[in-house]
Amino acid sequence: MRHHTPRTGSRPARSGTIAHDLGWAADLRFAVHCSVVLLVLLVGVDGAAGQLTGPRTLLWAGSAALLCAVLVPPRVRAGAGWMSCRGLLRERTVRTDRLVSVCWPDGVAQRVVFRDDEGHRVEVDPEVLLANPALWHRLDTDARCSARAGTLRSGTPALRRLSERVDSRHAQRVFALSGLE
């Protein structure tokens, strides 16, 4: 399996084990299914009403495509020293071994924002990290390296809060699997 390698000079090579969001494919399928259902419903209702024309079909297809674009989640991957988040239009990569800040603001749209010493920035839904232990482990290992190197100037409370949530969720899973709930 081949992985995309950015061609910018100071980014680490993407070799070794790459952790990724294990739920991404299912989320992608959900987005596509929702879009197809919307398209079928809109075309079906229009057809039943006798109003279906070529331009209206294109309008409904565009609406379904727009819904799919909104619902497709970004693809999060991480390897030794880097993490990337690929949206529909572009991929952003941050050096996790040279993090400068980690910010997890309170609010409706939960996103953890990672910034490196080159000015790159990646936003990740914390649920992705909570649901993927390998991804979290990779990020946590590199963030600790950043803290030891002194580049991580702000964000240790956010990382600690995230770590506590990950530990809590994994403990709940272990108790549930062992029947000790």
mmCIF file of N, CA and C in Angstrom, residues 12-133:
data_model
loop_
_atom_site.group_PDB
_atom_site.id
_atom_site.type_symbol
_atom_site.label_atom_id
_atom_site.label_comp_id
_atom_site.label_asym_id
_atom_site.label_seq_id
_atom_site.Cartn_x
_atom_site.Cartn_y
_atom_site.Cartn_z
ATOM 1 N N PRO A 12 9.271 15.322 7.663
ATOM 2 C CA PRO A 12 9.885 14.007 7.820
ATOM 3 C C PRO A 12 9.397 13.049 6.737
ATOM 4 N N ALA A 13 10.218 12.100 6.390
ATOM 5 C CA ALA A 13 9.808 11.071 5.436
ATOM 6 C C ALA A 13 8.748 10.193 6.085
ATOM 7 N N ARG A 14 7.803 9.764 5.298
ATOM 8 C CA ARG A 14 6.723 8.939 5.825
ATOM 9 C C ARG A 14 7.078 7.476 5.655
ATOM 10 N N SER A 15 7.811 6.977 6.611
ATOM 11 C CA SER A 15 8.168 5.566 6.578
ATOM 12 C C SER A 15 7.747 4.946 7.893
ATOM 13 N N GLY A 16 7.733 3.648 7.925
ATOM 14 C CA GLY A 16 7.337 2.957 9.142
ATOM 15 C C GLY A 16 5.834 2.796 9.233
ATOM 16 N N THR A 17 5.369 2.563 10.433
ATOM 17 C CA THR A 17 3.955 2.319 10.666
ATOM 18 C C THR A 17 3.171 3.619 10.619
ATOM 19 N N ILE A 18 2.082 3.588 9.872
ATOM 20 C CA ILE A 18 1.210 4.750 9.778
ATOM 21 C C ILE A 18 -0.117 4.411 10.434
ATOM 22 N N ALA A 19 -0.504 5.229 11.401
ATOM 23 C CA ALA A 19 -1.792 5.061 12.068
ATOM 24 C C ALA A 19 -2.818 5.914 11.336
ATOM 25 N N HIS A 20 -4.029 5.416 11.247
ATOM 26 C CA HIS A 20 -5.065 6.176 10.570
ATOM 27 C C HIS A 20 -6.410 5.960 11.242
ATOM 28 N N ASP A 21 -7.355 6.798 10.867
ATOM 29 C CA ASP A 21 -8.703 6.741 11.410
ATOM 30 C C ASP A 21 -9.404 5.502 10.876
ATOM 31 N N LEU A 22 -9.638 4.524 11.745
ATOM 32 C CA LEU A 22 -10.241 3.262 11.323
ATOM 33 C C LEU A 22 -11.711 3.407 10.943
ATOM 34 N N GLY A 23 -12.362 4.462 11.383
ATOM 35 C CA GLY A 23 -13.769 4.662 11.074
ATOM 36 C C GLY A 23 -14.013 5.516 9.847
ATOM 37 N N TRP A 24 -12.939 5.985 9.194
ATOM 38 C CA TRP A 24 -13.100 6.889 8.069
ATOM 39 C C TRP A 24 -13.866 6.257 6.906
ATOM 40 N N ALA A 25 -13.549 5.031 6.549
ATOM 41 C CA ALA A 25 -14.217 4.377 5.418
ATOM 42 C C ALA A 25 -15.716 4.234 5.682
ATOM 43 N N ALA A 26 -16.080 3.876 6.895
ATOM 44 C CA ALA A 26 -17.504 3.755 7.229
ATOM 45 C C ALA A 26 -18.191 5.118 7.159
ATOM 46 N N ASP A 27 -17.513 6.164 7.618
ATOM 47 C CA ASP A 27 -18.080 7.515 7.544
ATOM 48 C C ASP A 27 -18.233 7.967 6.092
ATOM 49 N N LEU A 28 -17.280 7.592 5.251
ATOM 50 C CA LEU A 28 -17.363 7.914 3.828
ATOM 51 C C LEU A 28 -18.555 7.201 3.189
ATOM 52 N N ARG A 29 -18.713 5.915 3.491
ATOM 53 C CA ARG A 29 -19.864 5.170 2.968
ATOM 54 C C ARG A 29 -21.181 5.795 3.424
ATOM 55 N N PHE A 30 -21.251 6.215 4.668
ATOM 56 C CA PHE A 30 -22.457 6.863 5.180
ATOM 57 C C PHE A 30 -22.760 8.133 4.389
ATOM 58 N N ALA A 31 -21.731 8.944 4.120
ATOM 59 C CA ALA A 31 -21.926 10.185 3.361
ATOM 60 C C ALA A 31 -22.448 9.894 1.958
ATOM 61 N N VAL A 32 -21.869 8.900 1.314
ATOM 62 C CA VAL A 32 -22.310 8.539 -0.036
ATOM 63 C C VAL A 32 -23.733 7.994 -0.013
ATOM 64 N N HIS A 33 -24.038 7.133 0.946
ATOM 65 C CA HIS A 33 -25.394 6.580 1.041
ATOM 66 C C HIS A 33 -26.432 7.672 1.284
ATOM 67 N N CYS A 34 -26.140 8.601 2.162
ATOM 68 C CA CYS A 34 -27.074 9.706 2.414
ATOM 69 C C CYS A 34 -27.311 10.513 1.148
ATOM 70 N N SER A 35 -26.261 10.765 0.408
ATOM 71 C CA SER A 35 -26.379 11.537 -0.827
ATOM 72 C C SER A 35 -27.204 10.798 -1.870
ATOM 73 N N VAL A 36 -26.969 9.496 -1.994
ATOM 74 C CA VAL A 36 -27.727 8.699 -2.964
ATOM 75 C C VAL A 36 -29.203 8.645 -2.571
ATOM 76 N N VAL A 37 -29.475 8.466 -1.282
ATOM 77 C CA VAL A 37 -30.869 8.439 -0.820
ATOM 78 C C VAL A 37 -31.549 9.776 -1.104
ATOM 79 N N LEU A 38 -30.858 10.869 -0.836
ATOM 80 C CA LEU A 38 -31.426 12.185 -1.121
ATOM 81 C C LEU A 38 -31.730 12.325 -2.611
ATOM 82 N N LEU A 39 -30.793 11.935 -3.459
ATOM 83 C CA LEU A 39 -30.989 12.042 -4.901
ATOM 84 C C LEU A 39 -32.179 11.195 -5.354
ATOM 85 N N VAL A 40 -32.265 9.972 -4.880
ATOM 86 C CA VAL A 40 -33.380 9.094 -5.256
ATOM 87 C C VAL A 40 -34.705 9.681 -4.801
ATOM 88 N N LEU A 41 -34.763 10.200 -3.588
ATOM 89 C CA LEU A 41 -36.005 10.796 -3.078
ATOM 90 C C LEU A 41 -36.411 12.028 -3.886
ATOM 91 N N LEU A 42 -35.453 12.906 -4.146
ATOM 92 C CA LEU A 42 -35.778 14.125 -4.894
ATOM 93 C C LEU A 42 -36.224 13.819 -6.322
ATOM 94 N N VAL A 43 -35.510 12.940 -6.987
ATOM 95 C CA VAL A 43 -35.886 12.573 -8.354
ATOM 96 C C VAL A 43 -37.209 11.807 -8.349
ATOM 97 N N GLY A 44 -37.404 10.942 -7.367
ATOM 98 C CA GLY A 44 -38.656 10.178 -7.268
ATOM 99 C C GLY A 44 -39.861 11.076 -7.047
ATOM 100 N N VAL A 45 -39.737 12.021 -6.127
ATOM 101 C CA VAL A 45 -40.853 12.936 -5.853
ATOM 102 C C VAL A 45 -41.128 13.805 -7.073
ATOM 103 N N ASP A 46 -40.079 14.313 -7.692
ATOM 104 C CA ASP A 46 -40.252 15.136 -8.892
ATOM 105 C C ASP A 46 -40.873 14.327 -10.029
ATOM 106 N N GLY A 47 -40.404 13.088 -10.193
ATOM 107 C CA GLY A 47 -40.953 12.226 -11.243
ATOM 108 C C GLY A 47 -42.410 11.897 -11.007
ATOM 109 N N ALA A 48 -42.765 11.610 -9.754
ATOM 110 C CA ALA A 48 -44.154 11.286 -9.424
ATOM 111 C C ALA A 48 -45.067 12.490 -9.634
ATOM 112 N N ALA A 49 -44.536 13.678 -9.460
ATOM 113 C CA ALA A 49 -45.331 14.898 -9.639
ATOM 114 C C ALA A 49 -45.351 15.339 -11.108
ATOM 115 N N GLY A 50 -44.605 14.628 -11.958
ATOM 116 C CA GLY A 50 -44.563 14.992 -13.365
ATOM 117 C C GLY A 50 -43.753 16.242 -13.642
ATOM 118 N N GLN A 51 -42.855 16.611 -12.749
ATOM 119 C CA GLN A 51 -42.063 17.838 -12.889
ATOM 120 C C GLN A 51 -40.599 17.581 -13.236
ATOM 121 N N LEU A 52 -40.226 16.324 -13.433
ATOM 122 C CA LEU A 52 -38.820 15.986 -13.645
ATOM 123 C C LEU A 52 -38.366 16.393 -15.047
ATOM 124 N N THR A 53 -37.359 17.233 -15.088
ATOM 125 C CA THR A 53 -36.751 17.657 -16.349
ATOM 126 C C THR A 53 -35.241 17.491 -16.229
ATOM 127 N N GLY A 54 -34.538 17.650 -17.320
ATOM 128 C CA GLY A 54 -33.072 17.546 -17.304
ATOM 129 C C GLY A 54 -32.418 18.533 -16.346
ATOM 130 N N PRO A 55 -32.776 19.825 -16.456
ATOM 131 C CA PRO A 55 -32.158 20.787 -15.528
ATOM 132 C C PRO A 55 -32.486 20.511 -14.058
ATOM 133 N N ARG A 56 -33.711 20.057 -13.781
ATOM 134 C CA ARG A 56 -34.070 19.741 -12.382
ATOM 135 C C ARG A 56 -33.278 18.535 -11.893
ATOM 136 N N THR A 57 -33.071 17.558 -12.770
ATOM 137 C CA THR A 57 -32.273 16.387 -12.391
ATOM 138 C C THR A 57 -30.846 16.810 -12.064
ATOM 139 N N LEU A 58 -30.285 17.713 -12.871
ATOM 140 C CA LEU A 58 -28.943 18.235 -12.577
ATOM 141 C C LEU A 58 -28.920 18.997 -11.258
ATOM 142 N N LEU A 59 -29.978 19.754 -10.986
ATOM 143 C CA LEU A 59 -30.070 20.479 -9.717
ATOM 144 C C LEU A 59 -30.086 19.503 -8.550
ATOM 145 N N TRP A 60 -30.872 18.443 -8.650
ATOM 146 C CA TRP A 60 -30.944 17.457 -7.558
ATOM 147 C C TRP A 60 -29.613 16.708 -7.417
ATOM 148 N N ALA A 61 -28.980 16.415 -8.548
ATOM 149 C CA ALA A 61 -27.675 15.741 -8.482
ATOM 150 C C ALA A 61 -26.635 16.652 -7.822
ATOM 151 N N GLY A 62 -26.682 17.937 -8.150
ATOM 152 C CA GLY A 62 -25.779 18.893 -7.508
ATOM 153 C C GLY A 62 -26.036 19.007 -6.021
ATOM 154 N N SER A 63 -27.315 18.988 -5.631
ATOM 155 C CA SER A 63 -27.663 19.043 -4.201
ATOM 156 C C SER A 63 -27.140 17.817 -3.474
ATOM 157 N N ALA A 64 -27.282 16.653 -4.095
ATOM 158 C CA ALA A 64 -26.785 15.414 -3.486
ATOM 159 C C ALA A 64 -25.266 15.440 -3.383
ATOM 160 N N ALA A 65 -24.600 15.946 -4.414
ATOM 161 C CA ALA A 65 -23.128 16.043 -4.383
ATOM 162 C C ALA A 65 -22.671 17.009 -3.296
ATOM 163 N N LEU A 66 -23.389 18.104 -3.135
ATOM 164 C CA LEU A 66 -23.059 19.066 -2.088
ATOM 165 C C LEU A 66 -23.222 18.438 -0.704
ATOM 166 N N LEU A 67 -24.293 17.679 -0.505
ATOM 167 C CA LEU A 67 -24.491 16.991 0.766
ATOM 168 C C LEU A 67 -23.336 16.028 1.034
ATOM 169 N N CYS A 68 -22.930 15.305 0.016
ATOM 170 C CA CYS A 68 -21.821 14.367 0.169
ATOM 171 C C CYS A 68 -20.547 15.114 0.551
ATOM 172 N N ALA A 69 -20.295 16.240 -0.095
ATOM 173 C CA ALA A 69 -19.089 17.031 0.203
ATOM 174 C C ALA A 69 -19.096 17.525 1.645
ATOM 175 N N VAL A 70 -20.263 17.874 2.153
ATOM 176 C CA VAL A 70 -20.370 18.358 3.531
ATOM 177 C C VAL A 70 -20.177 17.213 4.527
ATOM 178 N N LEU A 71 -20.692 16.037 4.192
ATOM 179 C CA LEU A 71 -20.661 14.910 5.124
ATOM 180 C C LEU A 71 -19.355 14.116 5.131
ATOM 181 N N VAL A 72 -18.568 14.183 4.054
ATOM 182 C CA VAL A 72 -17.324 13.413 4.006
ATOM 183 C C VAL A 72 -16.363 13.955 5.063
ATOM 184 N N PRO A 73 -15.943 13.091 5.988
ATOM 185 C CA PRO A 73 -15.028 13.560 7.036
ATOM 186 C C PRO A 73 -13.605 13.664 6.521
ATOM 187 N N PRO A 74 -12.794 14.513 7.139
ATOM 188 C CA PRO A 74 -11.386 14.555 6.751
ATOM 189 C C PRO A 74 -10.705 13.248 7.144
ATOM 190 N N ARG A 75 -9.712 12.864 6.364
ATOM 191 C CA ARG A 75 -8.974 11.628 6.630
ATOM 192 C C ARG A 75 -7.736 11.961 7.447
ATOM 193 N N VAL A 76 -7.651 11.420 8.647
ATOM 194 C CA VAL A 76 -6.552 11.711 9.569
ATOM 195 C C VAL A 76 -5.592 10.522 9.590
ATOM 196 N N ARG A 77 -4.299 10.830 9.419
ATOM 197 C CA ARG A 77 -3.248 9.817 9.478
ATOM 198 C C ARG A 77 -2.065 10.390 10.243
ATOM 199 N N ALA A 78 -1.272 9.499 10.825
ATOM 200 C CA ALA A 78 -0.086 9.951 11.552
ATOM 201 C C ALA A 78 1.002 8.891 11.476
ATOM 202 N N GLY A 79 2.225 9.370 11.428
ATOM 203 C CA GLY A 79 3.396 8.501 11.459
ATOM 204 C C GLY A 79 4.421 9.125 12.380
ATOM 205 N N ALA A 80 5.609 8.589 12.377
ATOM 206 C CA ALA A 80 6.662 9.091 13.247
ATOM 207 C C ALA A 80 6.991 10.539 12.880
ATOM 208 N N GLY A 81 6.593 11.466 13.744
ATOM 209 C CA GLY A 81 6.938 12.870 13.562
ATOM 210 C C GLY A 81 5.966 13.704 12.770
ATOM 211 N N TRP A 82 4.848 13.158 12.322
ATOM 212 C CA TRP A 82 3.901 13.935 11.518
ATOM 213 C C TRP A 82 2.469 13.453 11.711
ATOM 214 N N MET A 83 1.546 14.338 11.404
ATOM 215 C CA MET A 83 0.121 14.010 11.360
ATOM 216 C C MET A 83 -0.472 14.813 10.210
ATOM 217 N N SER A 84 -1.357 14.179 9.446
ATOM 218 C CA SER A 84 -1.996 14.882 8.340
ATOM 219 C C SER A 84 -3.503 14.734 8.422
ATOM 220 N N CYS A 85 -4.156 15.719 7.869
ATOM 221 C CA CYS A 85 -5.611 15.741 7.809
ATOM 222 C C CYS A 85 -5.974 16.137 6.382
ATOM 223 N N ARG A 86 -6.549 15.199 5.641
ATOM 224 C CA ARG A 86 -6.871 15.436 4.233
ATOM 225 C C ARG A 86 -8.366 15.661 4.084
ATOM 226 N N GLY A 87 -8.712 16.868 3.642
ATOM 227 C CA GLY A 87 -10.093 17.199 3.342
ATOM 228 C C GLY A 87 -10.373 16.955 1.872
ATOM 229 N N LEU A 88 -11.479 17.479 1.384
ATOM 230 C CA LEU A 88 -11.821 17.292 -0.018
ATOM 231 C C LEU A 88 -10.866 18.008 -0.961
ATOM 232 N N LEU A 89 -10.398 19.173 -0.567
ATOM 233 C CA LEU A 89 -9.605 19.984 -1.484
ATOM 234 C C LEU A 89 -8.108 19.947 -1.221
ATOM 235 N N ARG A 90 -7.705 19.735 0.024
ATOM 236 C CA ARG A 90 -6.265 19.739 0.292
ATOM 237 C C ARG A 90 -5.924 18.965 1.549
ATOM 238 N N GLU A 91 -4.638 18.716 1.681
ATOM 239 C CA GLU A 91 -4.119 18.002 2.838
ATOM 240 C C GLU A 91 -3.236 18.939 3.638
ATOM 241 N N ARG A 92 -3.433 18.933 4.937
ATOM 242 C CA ARG A 92 -2.582 19.724 5.834
ATOM 243 C C ARG A 92 -1.776 18.758 6.683
ATOM 244 N N THR A 93 -0.507 19.099 6.856
ATOM 245 C CA THR A 93 0.388 18.247 7.635
ATOM 246 C C THR A 93 1.090 19.095 8.678
ATOM 247 N N VAL A 94 1.255 18.534 9.848
ATOM 248 C CA VAL A 94 1.943 19.214 10.940
ATOM 249 C C VAL A 94 3.017 18.283 11.486
ATOM 250 N N ARG A 95 4.143 18.876 11.913
ATOM 251 C CA ARG A 95 5.207 18.106 12.536
ATOM 252 C C ARG A 95 4.855 17.897 13.997
ATOM 253 N N THR A 96 4.482 16.693 14.360
ATOM 254 C CA THR A 96 4.091 16.418 15.741
ATOM 255 C C THR A 96 5.301 16.279 16.653
ATOM 256 N N ASP A 97 6.473 16.090 16.083
ATOM 257 C CA ASP A 97 7.682 16.021 16.907
ATOM 258 C C ASP A 97 8.246 17.415 17.184
ATOM 259 N N ARG A 98 7.632 18.445 16.571
ATOM 260 C CA ARG A 98 8.055 19.829 16.801
ATOM 261 C C ARG A 98 6.836 20.726 16.998
ATOM 262 N N LEU A 99 5.917 20.248 17.825
ATOM 263 C CA LEU A 99 4.719 21.042 18.115
ATOM 264 C C LEU A 99 5.078 22.279 18.923
ATOM 265 N N VAL A 100 4.388 23.377 18.619
ATOM 266 C CA VAL A 100 4.558 24.616 19.359
ATOM 267 C C VAL A 100 3.361 24.826 20.272
ATOM 268 N N SER A 101 2.162 24.486 19.767
ATOM 269 C CA SER A 101 0.974 24.655 20.592
ATOM 270 C C SER A 101 -0.087 23.635 20.235
ATOM 271 N N VAL A 102 -0.903 23.339 21.239
ATOM 272 C CA VAL A 102 -2.078 22.499 21.082
ATOM 273 C C VAL A 102 -3.210 23.242 21.756
ATOM 274 N N CYS A 103 -4.267 23.466 21.015
ATOM 275 C CA CYS A 103 -5.386 24.240 21.537
ATOM 276 C C CYS A 103 -6.674 23.438 21.366
ATOM 277 N N TRP A 104 -7.441 23.345 22.435
ATOM 278 C CA TRP A 104 -8.725 22.659 22.391
ATOM 279 C C TRP A 104 -9.757 23.605 22.984
ATOM 280 N N PRO A 105 -10.254 24.546 22.166
ATOM 281 C CA PRO A 105 -11.197 25.538 22.703
ATOM 282 C C PRO A 105 -12.550 24.920 23.030
ATOM 283 N N ASP A 106 -13.178 25.492 24.038
ATOM 284 C CA ASP A 106 -14.541 25.075 24.366
ATOM 285 C C ASP A 106 -15.469 25.647 23.313
ATOM 286 N N GLY A 107 -16.549 24.980 23.087
ATOM 287 C CA GLY A 107 -17.507 25.478 22.113
ATOM 288 C C GLY A 107 -18.260 24.344 21.465
ATOM 289 N N VAL A 108 -19.105 24.701 20.534
ATOM 290 C CA VAL A 108 -19.944 23.716 19.867
ATOM 291 C C VAL A 108 -19.119 22.836 18.938
ATOM 292 N N ALA A 109 -18.323 23.444 18.079
ATOM 293 C CA ALA A 109 -17.498 22.698 17.127
ATOM 294 C C ALA A 109 -16.218 22.264 17.822
ATOM 295 N N GLN A 110 -16.195 21.036 18.291
ATOM 296 C CA GLN A 110 -15.030 20.524 18.996
ATOM 297 C C GLN A 110 -13.917 20.188 18.006
ATOM 298 N N ARG A 111 -12.807 20.870 18.106
ATOM 299 C CA ARG A 111 -11.630 20.624 17.287
ATOM 300 C C ARG A 111 -10.392 20.854 18.139
ATOM 301 N N VAL A 112 -9.412 19.977 17.972
ATOM 302 C CA VAL A 112 -8.122 20.180 18.603
ATOM 303 C C VAL A 112 -7.209 20.735 17.507
ATOM 304 N N VAL A 113 -6.573 21.857 17.789
ATOM 305 C CA VAL A 113 -5.727 22.534 16.800
ATOM 306 C C VAL A 113 -4.268 22.325 17.182
ATOM 307 N N PHE A 114 -3.515 21.739 16.264
ATOM 308 C CA PHE A 114 -2.090 21.482 16.462
ATOM 309 C C PHE A 114 -1.301 22.429 15.555
ATOM 310 N N ARG A 115 -0.256 23.093 16.118
ATOM 311 C CA ARG A 115 0.619 23.974 15.333
ATOM 312 C C ARG A 115 2.058 23.548 15.560
ATOM 313 N N ASP A 116 2.830 23.575 14.478
ATOM 314 C CA ASP A 116 4.242 23.219 14.612
ATOM 315 C C ASP A 116 5.130 24.457 14.476
ATOM 316 N N ASP A 117 6.433 24.270 14.613
ATOM 317 C CA ASP A 117 7.361 25.406 14.587
ATOM 318 C C ASP A 117 7.574 25.981 13.192
ATOM 319 N N GLU A 118 7.015 25.362 12.168
ATOM 320 C CA GLU A 118 7.083 25.895 10.806
ATOM 321 C C GLU A 118 5.840 26.697 10.448
ATOM 322 N N GLY A 119 4.895 26.803 11.387
ATOM 323 C CA GLY A 119 3.674 27.557 11.150
ATOM 324 C C GLY A 119 2.541 26.738 10.561
ATOM 325 N N HIS A 120 2.740 25.433 10.359
ATOM 326 C CA HIS A 120 1.672 24.584 9.837
ATOM 327 C C HIS A 120 0.657 24.295 10.928
ATOM 328 N N ARG A 121 -0.558 24.060 10.494
ATOM 329 C CA ARG A 121 -1.653 23.871 11.450
ATOM 330 C C ARG A 121 -2.575 22.762 10.951
ATOM 331 N N VAL A 122 -3.018 21.915 11.879
ATOM 332 C CA VAL A 122 -3.974 20.852 11.577
ATOM 333 C C VAL A 122 -5.052 20.874 12.645
ATOM 334 N N GLU A 123 -6.309 20.778 12.206
ATOM 335 C CA GLU A 123 -7.445 20.687 13.123
ATOM 336 C C GLU A 123 -8.021 19.283 13.034
ATOM 337 N N VAL A 124 -8.248 18.669 14.201
ATOM 338 C CA VAL A 124 -8.745 17.296 14.252
ATOM 339 C C VAL A 124 -9.893 17.221 15.254
ATOM 340 N N ASP A 125 -10.927 16.487 14.880
ATOM 341 C CA ASP A 125 -12.027 16.215 15.795
ATOM 342 C C ASP A 125 -11.489 15.301 16.904
ATOM 343 N N PRO A 126 -11.654 15.665 18.171
ATOM 344 C CA PRO A 126 -11.107 14.825 19.245
ATOM 345 C C PRO A 126 -11.689 13.414 19.254
ATOM 346 N N GLU A 127 -12.899 13.237 18.711
ATOM 347 C CA GLU A 127 -13.497 11.903 18.656
ATOM 348 C C GLU A 127 -12.666 10.949 17.803
ATOM 349 N N VAL A 128 -12.000 11.476 16.785
ATOM 350 C CA VAL A 128 -11.138 10.638 15.945
ATOM 351 C C VAL A 128 -9.991 10.088 16.784
ATOM 352 N N LEU A 129 -9.403 10.926 17.620
ATOM 353 C CA LEU A 129 -8.309 10.475 18.480
ATOM 354 C C LEU A 129 -8.806 9.527 19.564
ATOM 355 N N LEU A 130 -9.996 9.793 20.087
ATOM 356 C CA LEU A 130 -10.565 8.938 21.127
ATOM 357 C C LEU A 130 -10.915 7.550 20.599
ATOM 358 N N ALA A 131 -11.327 7.482 19.347
ATOM 359 C CA ALA A 131 -11.771 6.213 18.770
ATOM 360 C C ALA A 131 -10.642 5.395 18.150
ATOM 361 N N ASN A 132 -9.445 5.972 18.050
ATOM 362 C CA ASN A 132 -8.336 5.289 17.381
ATOM 363 C C ASN A 132 -7.098 5.283 18.267
ATOM 364 N N PRO A 133 -6.930 4.241 19.074
ATOM 365 C CA PRO A 133 -5.802 4.192 20.015
ATOM 366 C C PRO A 133 -4.432 4.320 19.349
#
